[in-house]
Short mmCIF file of C-alpha atoms and ligand atoms in Angstrom, two decimals:
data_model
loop_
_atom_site.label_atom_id
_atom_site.label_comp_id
_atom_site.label_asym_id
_atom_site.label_seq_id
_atom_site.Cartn_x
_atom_site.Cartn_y
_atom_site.Cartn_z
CA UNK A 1 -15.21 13.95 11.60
CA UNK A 2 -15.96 12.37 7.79
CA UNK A 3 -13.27 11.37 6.64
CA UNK A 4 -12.96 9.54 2.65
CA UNK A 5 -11.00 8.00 0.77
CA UNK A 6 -11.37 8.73 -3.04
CA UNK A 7 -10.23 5.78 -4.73
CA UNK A 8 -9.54 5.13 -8.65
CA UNK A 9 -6.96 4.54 -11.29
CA UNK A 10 -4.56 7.50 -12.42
CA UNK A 11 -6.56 9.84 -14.75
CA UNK A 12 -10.10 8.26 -12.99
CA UNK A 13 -11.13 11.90 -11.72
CA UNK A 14 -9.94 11.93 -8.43
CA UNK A 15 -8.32 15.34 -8.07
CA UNK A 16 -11.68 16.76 -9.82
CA UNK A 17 -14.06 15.13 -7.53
CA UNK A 18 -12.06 16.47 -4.48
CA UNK A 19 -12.29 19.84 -5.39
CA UNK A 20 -15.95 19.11 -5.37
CA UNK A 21 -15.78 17.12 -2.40
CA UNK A 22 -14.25 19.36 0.00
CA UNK A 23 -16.45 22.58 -1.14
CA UNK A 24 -19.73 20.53 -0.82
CA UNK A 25 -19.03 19.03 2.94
CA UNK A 26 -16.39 21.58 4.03
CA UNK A 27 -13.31 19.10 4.33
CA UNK A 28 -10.03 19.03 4.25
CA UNK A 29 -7.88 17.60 0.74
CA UNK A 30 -4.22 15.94 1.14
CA UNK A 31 -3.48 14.51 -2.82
CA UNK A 32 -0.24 12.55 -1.44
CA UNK A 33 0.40 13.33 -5.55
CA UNK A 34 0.77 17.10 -4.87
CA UNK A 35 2.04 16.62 -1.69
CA UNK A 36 5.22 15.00 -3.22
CA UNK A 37 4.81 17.37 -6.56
CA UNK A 38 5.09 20.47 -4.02
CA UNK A 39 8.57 19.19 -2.54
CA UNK A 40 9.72 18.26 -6.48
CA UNK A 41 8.93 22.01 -6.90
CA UNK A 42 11.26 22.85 -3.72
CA UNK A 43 13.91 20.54 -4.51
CA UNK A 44 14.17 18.92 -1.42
CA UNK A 45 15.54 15.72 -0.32
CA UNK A 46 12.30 14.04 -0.01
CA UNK A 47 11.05 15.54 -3.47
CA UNK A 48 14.93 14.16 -5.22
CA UNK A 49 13.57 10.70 -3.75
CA UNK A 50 9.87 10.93 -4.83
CA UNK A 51 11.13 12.21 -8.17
CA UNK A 52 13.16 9.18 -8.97
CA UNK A 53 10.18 6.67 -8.42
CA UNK A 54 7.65 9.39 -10.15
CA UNK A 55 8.90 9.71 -13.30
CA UNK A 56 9.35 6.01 -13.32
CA UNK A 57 5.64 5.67 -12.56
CA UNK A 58 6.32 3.68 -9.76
CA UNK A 59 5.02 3.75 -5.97
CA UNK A 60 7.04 5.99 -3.28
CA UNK A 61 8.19 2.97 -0.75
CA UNK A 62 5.33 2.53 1.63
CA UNK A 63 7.26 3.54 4.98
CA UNK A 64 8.03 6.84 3.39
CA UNK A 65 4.99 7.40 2.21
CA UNK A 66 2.97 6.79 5.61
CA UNK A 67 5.93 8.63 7.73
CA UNK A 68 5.01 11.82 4.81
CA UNK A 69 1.21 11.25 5.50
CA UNK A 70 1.45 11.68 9.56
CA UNK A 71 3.59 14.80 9.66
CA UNK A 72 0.48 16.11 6.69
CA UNK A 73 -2.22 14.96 9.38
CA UNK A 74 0.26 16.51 12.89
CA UNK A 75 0.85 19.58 10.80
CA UNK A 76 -2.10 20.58 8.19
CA UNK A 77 -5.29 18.25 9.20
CA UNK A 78 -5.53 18.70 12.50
CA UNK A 79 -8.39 20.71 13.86
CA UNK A 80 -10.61 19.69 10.86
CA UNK A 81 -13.91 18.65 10.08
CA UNK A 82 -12.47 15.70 8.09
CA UNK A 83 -10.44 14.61 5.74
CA UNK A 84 -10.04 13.54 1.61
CA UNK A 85 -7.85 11.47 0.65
CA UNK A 86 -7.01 11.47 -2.53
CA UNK A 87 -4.38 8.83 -3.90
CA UNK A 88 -3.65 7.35 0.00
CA UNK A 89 -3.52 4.27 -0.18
CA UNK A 90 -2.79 2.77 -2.68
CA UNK A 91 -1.17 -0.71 -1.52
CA UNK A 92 -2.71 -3.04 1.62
CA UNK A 93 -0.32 -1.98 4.06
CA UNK A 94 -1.04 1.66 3.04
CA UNK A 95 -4.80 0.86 4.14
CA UNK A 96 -3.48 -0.96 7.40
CA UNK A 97 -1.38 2.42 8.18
CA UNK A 98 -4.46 4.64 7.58
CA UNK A 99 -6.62 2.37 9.74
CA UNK A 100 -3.98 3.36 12.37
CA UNK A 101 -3.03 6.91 12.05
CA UNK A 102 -6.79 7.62 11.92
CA UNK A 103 -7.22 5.63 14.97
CA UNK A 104 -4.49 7.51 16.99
CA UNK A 105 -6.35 10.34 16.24
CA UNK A 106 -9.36 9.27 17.62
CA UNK A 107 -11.38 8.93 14.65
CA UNK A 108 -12.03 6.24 11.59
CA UNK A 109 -12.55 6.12 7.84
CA UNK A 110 -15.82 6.51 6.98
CA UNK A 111 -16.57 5.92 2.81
CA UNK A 112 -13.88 5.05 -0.04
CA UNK A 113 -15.61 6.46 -2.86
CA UNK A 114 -14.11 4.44 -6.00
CA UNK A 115 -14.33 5.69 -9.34
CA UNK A 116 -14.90 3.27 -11.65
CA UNK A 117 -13.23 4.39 -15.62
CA UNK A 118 -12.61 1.91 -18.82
CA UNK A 119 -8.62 1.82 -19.65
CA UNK A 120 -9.07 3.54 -22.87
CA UNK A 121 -10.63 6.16 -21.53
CA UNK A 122 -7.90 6.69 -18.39
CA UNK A 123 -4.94 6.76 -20.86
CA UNK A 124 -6.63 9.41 -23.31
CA UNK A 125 -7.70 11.34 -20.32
CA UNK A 126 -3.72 11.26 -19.00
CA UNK A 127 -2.53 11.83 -22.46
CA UNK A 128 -4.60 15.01 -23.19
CA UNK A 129 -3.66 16.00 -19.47
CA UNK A 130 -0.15 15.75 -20.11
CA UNK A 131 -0.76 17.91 -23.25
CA UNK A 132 -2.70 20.85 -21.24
CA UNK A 133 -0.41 21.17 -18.11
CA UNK A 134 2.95 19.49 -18.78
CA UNK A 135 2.40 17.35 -16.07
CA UNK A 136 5.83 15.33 -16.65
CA UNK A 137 4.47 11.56 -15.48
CA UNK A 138 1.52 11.95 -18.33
CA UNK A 139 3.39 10.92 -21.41
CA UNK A 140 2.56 7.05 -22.83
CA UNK A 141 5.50 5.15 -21.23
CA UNK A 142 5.11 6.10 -17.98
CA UNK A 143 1.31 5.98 -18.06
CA UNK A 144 1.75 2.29 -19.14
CA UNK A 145 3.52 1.54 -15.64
CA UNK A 146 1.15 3.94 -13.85
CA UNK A 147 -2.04 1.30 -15.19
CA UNK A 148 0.40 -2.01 -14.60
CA UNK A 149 1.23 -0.81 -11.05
CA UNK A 150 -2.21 -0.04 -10.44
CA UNK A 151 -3.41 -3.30 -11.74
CA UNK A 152 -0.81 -5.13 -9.32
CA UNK A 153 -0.73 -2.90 -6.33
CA UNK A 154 -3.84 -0.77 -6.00
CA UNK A 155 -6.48 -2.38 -7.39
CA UNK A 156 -7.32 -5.08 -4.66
CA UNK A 157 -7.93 -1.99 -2.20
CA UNK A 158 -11.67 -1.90 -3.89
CA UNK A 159 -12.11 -6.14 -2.67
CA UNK A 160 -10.22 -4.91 1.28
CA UNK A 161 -12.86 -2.03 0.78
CA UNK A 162 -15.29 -3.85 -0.08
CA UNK A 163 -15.56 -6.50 2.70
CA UNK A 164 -14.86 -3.43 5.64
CA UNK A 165 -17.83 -2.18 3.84
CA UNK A 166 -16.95 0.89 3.30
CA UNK A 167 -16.60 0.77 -0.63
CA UNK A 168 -18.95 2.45 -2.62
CA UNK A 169 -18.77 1.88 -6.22
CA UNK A 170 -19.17 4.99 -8.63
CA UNK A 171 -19.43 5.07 -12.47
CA UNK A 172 -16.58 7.58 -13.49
CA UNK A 173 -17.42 8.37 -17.19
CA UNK A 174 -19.64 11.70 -18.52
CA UNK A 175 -20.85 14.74 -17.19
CA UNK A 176 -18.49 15.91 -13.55
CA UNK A 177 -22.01 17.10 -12.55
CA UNK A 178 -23.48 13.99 -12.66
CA UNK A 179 -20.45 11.57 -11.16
CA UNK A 180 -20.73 14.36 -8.12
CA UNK A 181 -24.45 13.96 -7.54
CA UNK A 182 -23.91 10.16 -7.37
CA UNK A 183 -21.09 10.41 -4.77
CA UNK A 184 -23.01 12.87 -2.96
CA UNK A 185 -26.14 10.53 -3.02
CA UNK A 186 -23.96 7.27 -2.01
CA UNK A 187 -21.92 9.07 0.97
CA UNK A 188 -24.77 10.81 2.27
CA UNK A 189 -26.76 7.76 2.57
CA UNK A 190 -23.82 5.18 3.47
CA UNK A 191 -22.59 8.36 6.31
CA UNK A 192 -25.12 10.55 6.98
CA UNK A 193 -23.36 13.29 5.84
CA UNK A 194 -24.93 16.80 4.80
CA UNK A 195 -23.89 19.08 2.14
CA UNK A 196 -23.05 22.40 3.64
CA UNK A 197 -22.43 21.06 7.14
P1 ADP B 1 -2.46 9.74 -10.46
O1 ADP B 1 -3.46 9.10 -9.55
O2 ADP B 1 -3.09 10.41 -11.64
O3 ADP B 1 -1.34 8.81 -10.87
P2 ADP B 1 -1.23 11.20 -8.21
O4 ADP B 1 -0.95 12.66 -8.19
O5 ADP B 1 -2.17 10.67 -7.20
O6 ADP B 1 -1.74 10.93 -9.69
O7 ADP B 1 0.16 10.38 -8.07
C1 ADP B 1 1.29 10.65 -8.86
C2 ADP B 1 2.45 9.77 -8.45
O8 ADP B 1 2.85 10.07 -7.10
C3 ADP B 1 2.19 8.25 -8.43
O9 ADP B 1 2.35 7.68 -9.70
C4 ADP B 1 3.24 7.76 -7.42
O10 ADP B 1 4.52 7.68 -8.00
C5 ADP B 1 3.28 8.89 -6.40
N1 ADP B 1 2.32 8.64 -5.27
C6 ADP B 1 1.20 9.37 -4.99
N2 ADP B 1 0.55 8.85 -3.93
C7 ADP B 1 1.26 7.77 -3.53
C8 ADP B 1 1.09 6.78 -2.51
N3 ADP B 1 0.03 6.80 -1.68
N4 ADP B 1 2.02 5.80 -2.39
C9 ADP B 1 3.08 5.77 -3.21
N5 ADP B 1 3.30 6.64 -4.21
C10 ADP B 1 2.40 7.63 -4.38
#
């Protein structure tokens, strides 16, 4: 299995790169994001919770959030070639509950691809993304929180990364094109991995 973790602030490109990700090398994407977007949409309990804390711009709790990632990995990864995941983790224990659930499974992490975006550039790239889908957490005041929780929460992921070695550092700004065909260059030689495999 390859299985990544596509790291970054909100608005860094993440969701993009997936889609790129998973054509290229044939894996499998679980946004935890859409995962909790999709049960907003259904109304569910879990999506009345993850609302509340969304629209707040604030982290789901972290035992709710791993319990929603294993049923994802029991009921939609299983079978595949690997994994992306895109916006899990974002706290420390998050990464110590990956390390685990992959484990169980019989398998590891393999790359955390981290893209790397100046905060004038994330907020203008949420703002104008707010604008062309009516995404409801893109609107100033809860992008503020979005950046602060990052800042406090997420952001020393890329120094835990970094000393599993398994962080590799990607500049997020210009062409999609060319942000791909530096991931591509960085996993393939930090995994081995082929495009097309
Ligand atoms: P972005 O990275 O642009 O903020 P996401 O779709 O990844 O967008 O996440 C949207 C929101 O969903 C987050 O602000 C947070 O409230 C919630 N969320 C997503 N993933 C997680 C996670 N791993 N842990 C806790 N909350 C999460």
């Amino acid at each position: 299995m390859l299985n990544i973790v596509l790291f970054g602030a909100p608005g860094s490109g993440k969701g993009t790169q997936s889609e790129r990700l998973i054509n290229e090398y044939g894996l499998y994407h679980i946004s935890t994001g859409e995962v909790l977007r999709d049960h907003i949409r259904r109304n569910t309990e879990l999506g009345r919770i993850a609302d509340a804390y969304i629209s707040r711009g604030q982290l789901i709790p972290d035992d709710l959030m791993i319990r929603i990632l294993d049923d994802v990995l029991d009921k939609e990864a299983a079978g595949k070639k690997g994994v992306v995941f895109d916006g899990f983790p974002r706290t420390i224990p998050q990464a110590e509950a990956l390390k685990e659930l992959l484990n169980k499974r019989g398998t590891d992490l393999h790359a955390v691809i981290g893209l790397e975006v100046p905060e004038d550039e994330l907020v203008e790239r949420m703002i104008q993304r707010g604008k062309a889908t009516g995404r409801a957490d893109d609107n100033p005041e809860t992008i503020k929180n979005r950046l602060e929780v990052y800042h406090h929460q997420t952001s020393p992921l890329r120094d835990y990364y970094t000393n599993e070695k398994k962080y590799l550092g990607i500049n997020g700004q210009g062409d999609v094109e060319r942000i791909f065909d530096d991931i591509a260059e960085k996993l393939e030689k930090a995994t081995g991995a082929k495009r097309g495999c």
